[in-house]
mmCIF file of C-alpha atoms in Angstrom:
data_model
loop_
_atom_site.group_PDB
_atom_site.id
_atom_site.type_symbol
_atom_site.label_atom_id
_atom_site.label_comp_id
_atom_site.label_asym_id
_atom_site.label_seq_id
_atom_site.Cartn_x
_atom_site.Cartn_y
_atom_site.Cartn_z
ATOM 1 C CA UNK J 1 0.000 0.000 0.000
ATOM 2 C CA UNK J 2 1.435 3.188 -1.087
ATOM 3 C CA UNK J 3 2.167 6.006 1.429
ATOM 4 C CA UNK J 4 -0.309 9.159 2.304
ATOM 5 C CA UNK J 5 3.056 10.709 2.891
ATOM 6 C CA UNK J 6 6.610 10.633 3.221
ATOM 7 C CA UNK J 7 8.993 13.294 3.891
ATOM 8 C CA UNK J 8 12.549 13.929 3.842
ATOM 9 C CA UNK J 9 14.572 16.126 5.472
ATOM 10 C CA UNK J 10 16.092 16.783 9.111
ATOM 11 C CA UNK J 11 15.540 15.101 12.447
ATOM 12 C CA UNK J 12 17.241 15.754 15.518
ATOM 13 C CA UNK J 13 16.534 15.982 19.403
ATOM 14 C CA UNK J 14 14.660 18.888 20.232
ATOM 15 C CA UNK J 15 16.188 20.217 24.346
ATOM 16 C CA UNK J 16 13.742 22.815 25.174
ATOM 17 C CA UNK J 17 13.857 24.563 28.784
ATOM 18 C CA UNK J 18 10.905 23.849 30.782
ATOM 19 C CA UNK J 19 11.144 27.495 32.084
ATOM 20 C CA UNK J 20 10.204 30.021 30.102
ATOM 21 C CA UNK J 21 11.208 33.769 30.112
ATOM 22 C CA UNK J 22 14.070 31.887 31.348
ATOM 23 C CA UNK J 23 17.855 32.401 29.025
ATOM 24 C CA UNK J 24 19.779 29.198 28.764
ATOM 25 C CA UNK J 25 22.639 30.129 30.727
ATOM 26 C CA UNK J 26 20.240 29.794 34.107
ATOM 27 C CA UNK J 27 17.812 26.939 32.600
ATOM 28 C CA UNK J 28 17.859 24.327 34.921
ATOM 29 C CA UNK J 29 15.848 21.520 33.689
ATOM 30 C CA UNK J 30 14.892 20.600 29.945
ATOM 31 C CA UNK J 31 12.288 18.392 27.994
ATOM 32 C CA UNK J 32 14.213 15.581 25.446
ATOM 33 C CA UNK J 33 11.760 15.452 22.223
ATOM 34 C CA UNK J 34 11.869 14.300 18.621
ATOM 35 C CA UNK J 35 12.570 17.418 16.357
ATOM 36 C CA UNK J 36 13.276 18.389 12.513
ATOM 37 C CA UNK J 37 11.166 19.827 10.731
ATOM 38 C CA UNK J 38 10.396 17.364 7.884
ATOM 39 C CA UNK J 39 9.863 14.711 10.694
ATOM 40 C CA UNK J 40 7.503 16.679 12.759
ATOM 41 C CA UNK J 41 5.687 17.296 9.297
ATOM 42 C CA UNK J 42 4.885 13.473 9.304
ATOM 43 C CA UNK J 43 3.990 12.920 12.998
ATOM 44 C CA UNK J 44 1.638 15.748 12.421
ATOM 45 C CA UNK J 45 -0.065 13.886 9.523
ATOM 46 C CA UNK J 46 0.126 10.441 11.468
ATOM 47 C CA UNK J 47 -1.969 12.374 14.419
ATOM 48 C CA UNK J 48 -4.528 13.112 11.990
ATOM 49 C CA UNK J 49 -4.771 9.738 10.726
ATOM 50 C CA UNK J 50 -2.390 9.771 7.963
ATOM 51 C CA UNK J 51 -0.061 6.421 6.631
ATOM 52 C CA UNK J 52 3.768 7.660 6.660
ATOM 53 C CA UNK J 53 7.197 7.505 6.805
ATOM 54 C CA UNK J 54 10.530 10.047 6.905
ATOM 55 C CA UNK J 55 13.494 9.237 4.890
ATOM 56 C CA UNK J 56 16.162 10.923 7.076
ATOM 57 C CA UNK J 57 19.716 9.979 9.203
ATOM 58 C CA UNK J 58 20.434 9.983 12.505
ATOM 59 C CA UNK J 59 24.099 9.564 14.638
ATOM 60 C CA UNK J 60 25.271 5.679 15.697
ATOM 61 C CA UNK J 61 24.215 6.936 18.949
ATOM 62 C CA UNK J 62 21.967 6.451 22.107
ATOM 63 C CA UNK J 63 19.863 9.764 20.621
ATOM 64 C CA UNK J 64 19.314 7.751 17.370
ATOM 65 C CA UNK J 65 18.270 4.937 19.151
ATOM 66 C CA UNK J 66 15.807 7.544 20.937
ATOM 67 C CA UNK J 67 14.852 8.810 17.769
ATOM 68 C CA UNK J 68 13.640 5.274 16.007
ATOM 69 C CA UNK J 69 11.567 5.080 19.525
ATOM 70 C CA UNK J 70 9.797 8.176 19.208
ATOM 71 C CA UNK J 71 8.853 7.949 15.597
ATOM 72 C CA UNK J 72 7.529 4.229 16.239
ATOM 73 C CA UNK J 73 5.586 5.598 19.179
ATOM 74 C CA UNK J 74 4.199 8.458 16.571
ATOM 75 C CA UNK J 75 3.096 5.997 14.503
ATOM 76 C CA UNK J 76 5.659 6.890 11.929
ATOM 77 C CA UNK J 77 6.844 4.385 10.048
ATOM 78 C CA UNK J 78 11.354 4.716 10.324
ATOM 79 C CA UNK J 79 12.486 1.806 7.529
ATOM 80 C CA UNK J 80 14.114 4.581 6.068
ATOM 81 C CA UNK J 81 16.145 6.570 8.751
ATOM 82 C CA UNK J 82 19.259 5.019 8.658
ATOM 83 C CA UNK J 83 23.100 5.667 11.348
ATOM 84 C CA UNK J 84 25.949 7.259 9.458
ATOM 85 C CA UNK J 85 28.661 5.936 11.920
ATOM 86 C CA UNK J 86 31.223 8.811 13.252
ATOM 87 C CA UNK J 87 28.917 11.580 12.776
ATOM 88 C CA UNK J 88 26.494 12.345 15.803
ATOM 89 C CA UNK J 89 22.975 12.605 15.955
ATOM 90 C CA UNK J 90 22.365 16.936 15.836
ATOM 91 C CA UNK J 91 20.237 18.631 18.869
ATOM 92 C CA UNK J 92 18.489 21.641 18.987
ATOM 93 C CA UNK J 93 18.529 24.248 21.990
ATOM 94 C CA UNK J 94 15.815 26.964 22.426
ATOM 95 C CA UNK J 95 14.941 29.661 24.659
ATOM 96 C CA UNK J 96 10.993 30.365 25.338
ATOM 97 C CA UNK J 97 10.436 34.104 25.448
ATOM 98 C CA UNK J 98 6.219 33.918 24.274
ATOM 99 C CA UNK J 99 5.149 35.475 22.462
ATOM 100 C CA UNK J 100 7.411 35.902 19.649
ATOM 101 C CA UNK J 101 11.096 35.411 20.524
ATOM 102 C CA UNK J 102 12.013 31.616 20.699
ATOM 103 C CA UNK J 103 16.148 31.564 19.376
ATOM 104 C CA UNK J 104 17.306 28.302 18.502
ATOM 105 C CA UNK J 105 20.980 27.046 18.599
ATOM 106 C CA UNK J 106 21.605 23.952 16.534
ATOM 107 C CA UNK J 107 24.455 22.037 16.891
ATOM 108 C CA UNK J 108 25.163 19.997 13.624
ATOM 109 C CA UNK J 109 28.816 19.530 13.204
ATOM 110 C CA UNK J 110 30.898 18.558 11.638
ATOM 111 C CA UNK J 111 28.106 17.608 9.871
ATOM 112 C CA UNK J 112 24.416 16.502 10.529
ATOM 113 C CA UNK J 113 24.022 12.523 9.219
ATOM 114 C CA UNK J 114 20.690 13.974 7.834
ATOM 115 C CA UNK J 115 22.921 15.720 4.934
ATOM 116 C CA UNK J 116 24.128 12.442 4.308
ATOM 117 C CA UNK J 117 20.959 11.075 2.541
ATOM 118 C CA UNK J 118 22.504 9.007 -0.582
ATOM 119 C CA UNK J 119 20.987 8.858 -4.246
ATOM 120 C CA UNK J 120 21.756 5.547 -4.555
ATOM 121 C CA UNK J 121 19.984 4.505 -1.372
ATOM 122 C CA UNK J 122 16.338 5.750 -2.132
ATOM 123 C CA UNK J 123 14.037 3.955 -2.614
ATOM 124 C CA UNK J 124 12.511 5.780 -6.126
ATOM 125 C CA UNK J 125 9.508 3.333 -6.411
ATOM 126 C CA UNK J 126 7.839 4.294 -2.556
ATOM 127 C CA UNK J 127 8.431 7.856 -3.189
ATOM 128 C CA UNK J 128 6.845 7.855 -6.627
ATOM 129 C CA UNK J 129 4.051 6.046 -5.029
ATOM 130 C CA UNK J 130 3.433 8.220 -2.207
ATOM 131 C CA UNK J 131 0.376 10.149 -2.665
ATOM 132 C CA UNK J 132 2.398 13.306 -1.254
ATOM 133 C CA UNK J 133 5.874 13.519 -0.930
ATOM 134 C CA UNK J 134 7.831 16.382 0.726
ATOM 135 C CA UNK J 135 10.984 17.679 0.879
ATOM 136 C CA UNK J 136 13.239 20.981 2.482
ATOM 137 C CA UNK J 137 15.143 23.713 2.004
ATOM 138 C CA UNK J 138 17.864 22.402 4.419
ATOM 139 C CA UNK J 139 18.124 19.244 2.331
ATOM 140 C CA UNK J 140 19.653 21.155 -1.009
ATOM 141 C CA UNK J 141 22.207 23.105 1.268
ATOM 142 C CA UNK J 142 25.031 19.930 0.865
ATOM 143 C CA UNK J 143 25.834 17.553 -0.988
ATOM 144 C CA UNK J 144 24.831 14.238 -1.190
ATOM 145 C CA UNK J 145 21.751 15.223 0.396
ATOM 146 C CA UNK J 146 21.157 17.708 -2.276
ATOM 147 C CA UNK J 147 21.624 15.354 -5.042
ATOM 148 C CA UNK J 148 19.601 12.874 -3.561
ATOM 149 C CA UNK J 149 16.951 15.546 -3.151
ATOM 150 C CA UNK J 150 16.486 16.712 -6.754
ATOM 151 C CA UNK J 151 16.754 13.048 -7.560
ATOM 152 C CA UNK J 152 13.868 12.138 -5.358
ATOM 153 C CA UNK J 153 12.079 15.236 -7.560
ATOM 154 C CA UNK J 154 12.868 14.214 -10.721
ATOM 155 C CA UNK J 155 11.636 10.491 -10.539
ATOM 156 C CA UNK J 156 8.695 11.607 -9.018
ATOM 157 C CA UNK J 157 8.306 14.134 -11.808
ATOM 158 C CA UNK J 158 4.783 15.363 -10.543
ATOM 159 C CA UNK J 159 3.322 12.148 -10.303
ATOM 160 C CA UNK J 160 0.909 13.376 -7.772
ATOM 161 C CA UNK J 161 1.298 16.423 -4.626
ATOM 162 C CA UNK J 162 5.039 17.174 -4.293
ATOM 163 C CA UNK J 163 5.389 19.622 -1.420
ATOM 164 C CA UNK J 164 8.462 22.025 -1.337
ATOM 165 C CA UNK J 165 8.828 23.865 2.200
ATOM 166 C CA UNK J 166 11.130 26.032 1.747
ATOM 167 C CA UNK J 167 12.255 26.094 4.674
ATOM 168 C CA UNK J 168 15.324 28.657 5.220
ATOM 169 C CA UNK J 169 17.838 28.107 7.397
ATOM 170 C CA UNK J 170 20.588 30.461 6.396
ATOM 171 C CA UNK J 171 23.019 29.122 9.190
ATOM 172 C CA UNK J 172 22.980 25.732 6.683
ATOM 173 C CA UNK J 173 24.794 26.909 3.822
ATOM 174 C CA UNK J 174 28.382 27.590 3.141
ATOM 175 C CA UNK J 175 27.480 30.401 0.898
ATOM 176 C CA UNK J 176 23.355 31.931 1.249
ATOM 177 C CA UNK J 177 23.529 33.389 -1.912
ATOM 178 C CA UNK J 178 24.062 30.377 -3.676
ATOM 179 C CA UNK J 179 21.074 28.841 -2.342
ATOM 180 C CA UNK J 180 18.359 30.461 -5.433
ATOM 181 C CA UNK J 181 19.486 28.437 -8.355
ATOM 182 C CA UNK J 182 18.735 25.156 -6.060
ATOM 183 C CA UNK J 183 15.762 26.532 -4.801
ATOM 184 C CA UNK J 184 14.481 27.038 -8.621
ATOM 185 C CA UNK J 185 15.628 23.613 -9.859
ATOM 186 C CA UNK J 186 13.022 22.558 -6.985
ATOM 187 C CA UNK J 187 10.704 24.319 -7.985
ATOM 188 C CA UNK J 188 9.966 22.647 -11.348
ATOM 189 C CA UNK J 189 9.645 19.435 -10.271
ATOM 190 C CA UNK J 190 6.991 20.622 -7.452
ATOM 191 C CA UNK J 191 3.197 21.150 -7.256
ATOM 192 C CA UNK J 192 2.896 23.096 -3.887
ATOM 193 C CA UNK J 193 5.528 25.881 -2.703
ATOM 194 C CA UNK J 194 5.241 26.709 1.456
ATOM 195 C CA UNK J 195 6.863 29.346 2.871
ATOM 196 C CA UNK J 196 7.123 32.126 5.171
ATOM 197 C CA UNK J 197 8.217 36.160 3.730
ATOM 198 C CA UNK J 198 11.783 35.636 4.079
ATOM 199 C CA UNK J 199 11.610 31.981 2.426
ATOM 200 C CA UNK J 200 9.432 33.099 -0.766
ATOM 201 C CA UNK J 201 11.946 35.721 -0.866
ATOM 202 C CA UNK J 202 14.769 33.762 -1.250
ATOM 203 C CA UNK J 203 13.107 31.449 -3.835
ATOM 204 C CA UNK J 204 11.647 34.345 -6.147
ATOM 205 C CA UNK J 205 13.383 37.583 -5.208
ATOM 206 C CA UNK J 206 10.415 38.907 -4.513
ATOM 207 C CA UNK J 207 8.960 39.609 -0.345
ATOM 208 C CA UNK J 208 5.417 41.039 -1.582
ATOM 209 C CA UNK J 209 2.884 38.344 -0.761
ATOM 210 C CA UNK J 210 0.476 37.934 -3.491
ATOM 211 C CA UNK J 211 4.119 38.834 -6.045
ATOM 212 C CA UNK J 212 6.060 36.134 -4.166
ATOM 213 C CA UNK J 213 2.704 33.646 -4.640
ATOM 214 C CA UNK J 214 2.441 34.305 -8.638
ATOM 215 C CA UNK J 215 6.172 33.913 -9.307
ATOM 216 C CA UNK J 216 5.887 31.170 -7.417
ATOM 217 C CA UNK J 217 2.778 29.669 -9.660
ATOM 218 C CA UNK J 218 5.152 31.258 -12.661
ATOM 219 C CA UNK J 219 7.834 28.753 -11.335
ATOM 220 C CA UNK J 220 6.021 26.080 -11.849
ATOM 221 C CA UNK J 221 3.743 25.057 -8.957
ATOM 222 C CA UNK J 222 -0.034 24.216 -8.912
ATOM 223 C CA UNK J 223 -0.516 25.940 -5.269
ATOM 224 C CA UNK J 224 1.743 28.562 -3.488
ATOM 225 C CA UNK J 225 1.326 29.064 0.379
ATOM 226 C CA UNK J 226 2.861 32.633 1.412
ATOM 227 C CA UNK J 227 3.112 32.738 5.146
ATOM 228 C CA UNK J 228 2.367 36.430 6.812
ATOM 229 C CA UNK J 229 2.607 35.918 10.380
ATOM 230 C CA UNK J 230 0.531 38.129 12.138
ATOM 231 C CA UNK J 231 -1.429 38.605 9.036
ATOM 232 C CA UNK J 232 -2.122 34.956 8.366
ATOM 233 C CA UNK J 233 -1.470 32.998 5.360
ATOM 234 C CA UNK J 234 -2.646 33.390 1.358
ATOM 235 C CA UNK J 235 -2.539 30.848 -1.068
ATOM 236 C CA UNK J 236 -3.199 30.939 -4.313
ATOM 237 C CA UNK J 237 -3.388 28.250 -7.164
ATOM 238 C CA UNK J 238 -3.118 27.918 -11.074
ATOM 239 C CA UNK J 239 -6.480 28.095 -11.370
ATOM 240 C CA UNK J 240 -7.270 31.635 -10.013
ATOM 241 C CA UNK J 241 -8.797 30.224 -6.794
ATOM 242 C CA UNK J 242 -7.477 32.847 -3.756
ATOM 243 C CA UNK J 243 -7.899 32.344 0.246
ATOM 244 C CA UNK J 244 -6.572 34.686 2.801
ATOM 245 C CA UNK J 245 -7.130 33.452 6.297
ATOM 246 C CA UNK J 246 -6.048 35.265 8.910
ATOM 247 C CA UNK J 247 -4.597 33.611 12.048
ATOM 248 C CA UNK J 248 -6.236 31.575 15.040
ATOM 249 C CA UNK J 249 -6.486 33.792 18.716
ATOM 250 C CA UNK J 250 -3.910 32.007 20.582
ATOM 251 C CA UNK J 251 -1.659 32.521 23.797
ATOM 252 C CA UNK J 252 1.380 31.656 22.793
ATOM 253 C CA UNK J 253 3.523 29.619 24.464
ATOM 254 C CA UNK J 254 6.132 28.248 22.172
ATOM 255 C CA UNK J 255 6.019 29.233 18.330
ATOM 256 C CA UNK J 256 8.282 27.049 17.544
ATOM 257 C CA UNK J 257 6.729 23.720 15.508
ATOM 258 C CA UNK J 258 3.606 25.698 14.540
ATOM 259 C CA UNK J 259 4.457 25.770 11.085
ATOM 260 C CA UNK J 260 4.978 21.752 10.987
ATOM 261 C CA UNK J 261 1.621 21.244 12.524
ATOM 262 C CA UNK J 262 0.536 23.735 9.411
ATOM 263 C CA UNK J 263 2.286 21.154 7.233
ATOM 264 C CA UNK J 264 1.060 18.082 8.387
ATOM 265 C CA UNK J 265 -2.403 19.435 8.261
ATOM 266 C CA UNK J 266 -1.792 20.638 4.907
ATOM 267 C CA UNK J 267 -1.215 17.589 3.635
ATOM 268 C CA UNK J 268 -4.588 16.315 5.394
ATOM 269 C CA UNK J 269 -6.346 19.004 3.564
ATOM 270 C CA UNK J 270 -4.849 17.888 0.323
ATOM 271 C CA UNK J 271 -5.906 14.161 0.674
ATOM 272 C CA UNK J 272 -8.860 14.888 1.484
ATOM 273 C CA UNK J 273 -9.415 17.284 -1.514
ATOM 274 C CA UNK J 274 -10.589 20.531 0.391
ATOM 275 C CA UNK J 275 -10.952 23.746 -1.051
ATOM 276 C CA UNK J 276 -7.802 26.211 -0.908
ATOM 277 C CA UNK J 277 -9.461 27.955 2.284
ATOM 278 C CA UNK J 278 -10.780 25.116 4.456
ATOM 279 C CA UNK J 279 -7.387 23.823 3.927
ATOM 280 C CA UNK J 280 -6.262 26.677 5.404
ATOM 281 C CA UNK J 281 -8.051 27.724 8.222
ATOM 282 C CA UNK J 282 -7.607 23.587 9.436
ATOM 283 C CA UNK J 283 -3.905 24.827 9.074
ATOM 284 C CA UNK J 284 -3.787 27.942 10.731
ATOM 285 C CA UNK J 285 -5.703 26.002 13.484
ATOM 286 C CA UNK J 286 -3.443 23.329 13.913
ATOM 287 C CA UNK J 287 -0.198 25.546 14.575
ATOM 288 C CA UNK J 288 -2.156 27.421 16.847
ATOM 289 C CA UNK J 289 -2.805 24.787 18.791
ATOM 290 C CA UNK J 290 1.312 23.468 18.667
ATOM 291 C CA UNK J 291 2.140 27.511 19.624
ATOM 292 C CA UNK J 292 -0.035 27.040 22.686
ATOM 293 C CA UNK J 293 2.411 24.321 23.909
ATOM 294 C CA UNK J 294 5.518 23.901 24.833
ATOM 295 C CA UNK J 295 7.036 21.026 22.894
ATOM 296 C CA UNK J 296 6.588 20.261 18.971
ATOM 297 C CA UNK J 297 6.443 16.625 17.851
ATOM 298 C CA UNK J 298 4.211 15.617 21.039
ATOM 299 C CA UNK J 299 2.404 18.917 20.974
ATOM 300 C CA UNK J 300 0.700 17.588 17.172
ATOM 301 C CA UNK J 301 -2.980 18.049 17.522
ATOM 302 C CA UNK J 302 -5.805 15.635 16.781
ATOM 303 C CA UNK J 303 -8.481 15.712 14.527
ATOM 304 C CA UNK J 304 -11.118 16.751 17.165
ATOM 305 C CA UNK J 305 -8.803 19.591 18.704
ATOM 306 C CA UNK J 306 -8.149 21.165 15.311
ATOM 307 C CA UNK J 307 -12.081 21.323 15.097
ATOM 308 C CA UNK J 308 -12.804 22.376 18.541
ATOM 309 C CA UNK J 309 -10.692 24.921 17.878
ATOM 310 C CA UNK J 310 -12.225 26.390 14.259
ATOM 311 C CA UNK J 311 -15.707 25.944 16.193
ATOM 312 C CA UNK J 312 -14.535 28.060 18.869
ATOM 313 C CA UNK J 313 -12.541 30.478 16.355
ATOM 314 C CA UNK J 314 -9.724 30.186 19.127
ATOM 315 C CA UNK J 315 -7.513 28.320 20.747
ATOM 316 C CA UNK J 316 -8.732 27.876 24.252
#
């Protein structure tokens, strides 16, 4: 049977403080969880019922071993995250300053085993199957990951929903201003384009929403998701159809995984053949409920919080 999803990109542990207005240097105590962004993209989808699986790489390491546990207890399916011996498994650090300043520290070097996806060891037929697959940013930042990447694409070649986050992460390249060309080879082999201002920005040059979204169609995708942040989100598609939704009420706790939960419910929305602005607001609703929480992965909501929440036109 052929997978609702599967995504590639990072994973990691996730060591967030369980005090908040709290700076690391005097945090105390921390929550361990599973992080990266493509893999919280897929427990999101599992909690809402969705078949799938992450095709990533961990360390050789106890927090690999931790990770395989955490993505079998999500209900994701891990045949595909494989060790890359010598290299350890990255973590994450954050400090929770709601509502809007969460800075994260990654530690991925020498080099995070998730960059270390191989070409040669994908397997093409799944990820042509998949009814959406869904790839990163971070993943064309190195090589072999970003071969393997546009490989991935290109045998897919818009067989059905190919999802593009685009997911920018300037602290992963060698050189930022290289990062367009990749981001445009992407691009063509995609169907839907998700990003936030500063991500659609980098892709098309341009930061005006409804621009960004229509060289974004121009590109080459069938839907383009412009994120606005306090403004909420637009998409538009190839057809002409246009939703702006602005965003759920929510106290914030912890932005931070929001826009996975967005992703995961995304690709609910697209299964499920919704319009471009009940997709949406189920989106917007489901990373408002992850921003009212403290962790990411185990924050995912469920189908009947997502809809308590659009009922009650807030997170409560």
């Amino acid at each position: 049977m052929a997978y609702d999803l599967i995504t590639m990109g990072r994973i990691g542990v996730d060591l967030y403080p369980l005090q908040t207005g709290v700076p690391l240097p005097q945090v105390t105590s921390f929550g361990k969880f599973l992080g990266g962004s493509a893999t919280n993209v897929a427990v999101a989808a599992a909690r809402l019922g969705r078949r799938t699986a992450v095709i990533t790489r961990t360390g050789d390491d106890p927090f690999g071993t931790y990770l395989h546990e955490a993505l079998q207890g999500f209900g994701v399916d891990d045949r595909w995250v494989t060790p890359v011996p010598g290299l350890p498994t990255p973590v994450t650090f954050c400090e929770v300053f709601p509502p809007d300043d969460f800075p994260l520290y990654f530690y991925r070097r020498p080099k995070a085993p998730d960059l270390e996806i191989d070409a040669h060891e994908l397997d093409l037929d799944a990820i042509r199957d998949a009814r959406i697959f869904w790839i990163t940013g971070t993943g064309l930042s190195e090589e072999p990951s970003r071969t393997a990447t546009l490989a991935a694409l290109a045998h897919r070649a818009k067989s059905a929903a190919t999802v593009f986050d685009l997911d920018w992460r300037p602290m992963f390249w060698s050189d930022p201003d290289a990062a367009r060309p990749f981001y445009a080879e992407a691009l063509k082999h995609t169907t839907v384009a998700v990003g936030n201002l500063d991500e659609v920005e980098v892709a098309t040059g341009v930061r005006e929403p409804h621009a960004a979204a229509r060289a974004l169609l121009d590109a080459g995708v069938e839907i383009a998701v412009v994120k606005q942040g306090p403004k909420g989100v637009l998409a538009v598609n190839s057809k002409g159809d246009q939703a702006e939704v602005p965003p759920l009420p929510v106290n914030v706790l912890n932005g931070l995984g929001a826009g996975d939960a967005f992703g995961g419910s995304l690709c609910h929305g697209l299964l499920e053949g919704w319009d471009l602005e009940k997709i949406m607001r189920h989106a917007n609703a489901a990373g408002a409920i992850v921003a009212s929480r403290l962790e990411c992965s185990s924050a995912m909501p469920t189908p009947d919080e997502i809809e308590a929440a659009i009922a009650a036109g807030a997170v409560k």
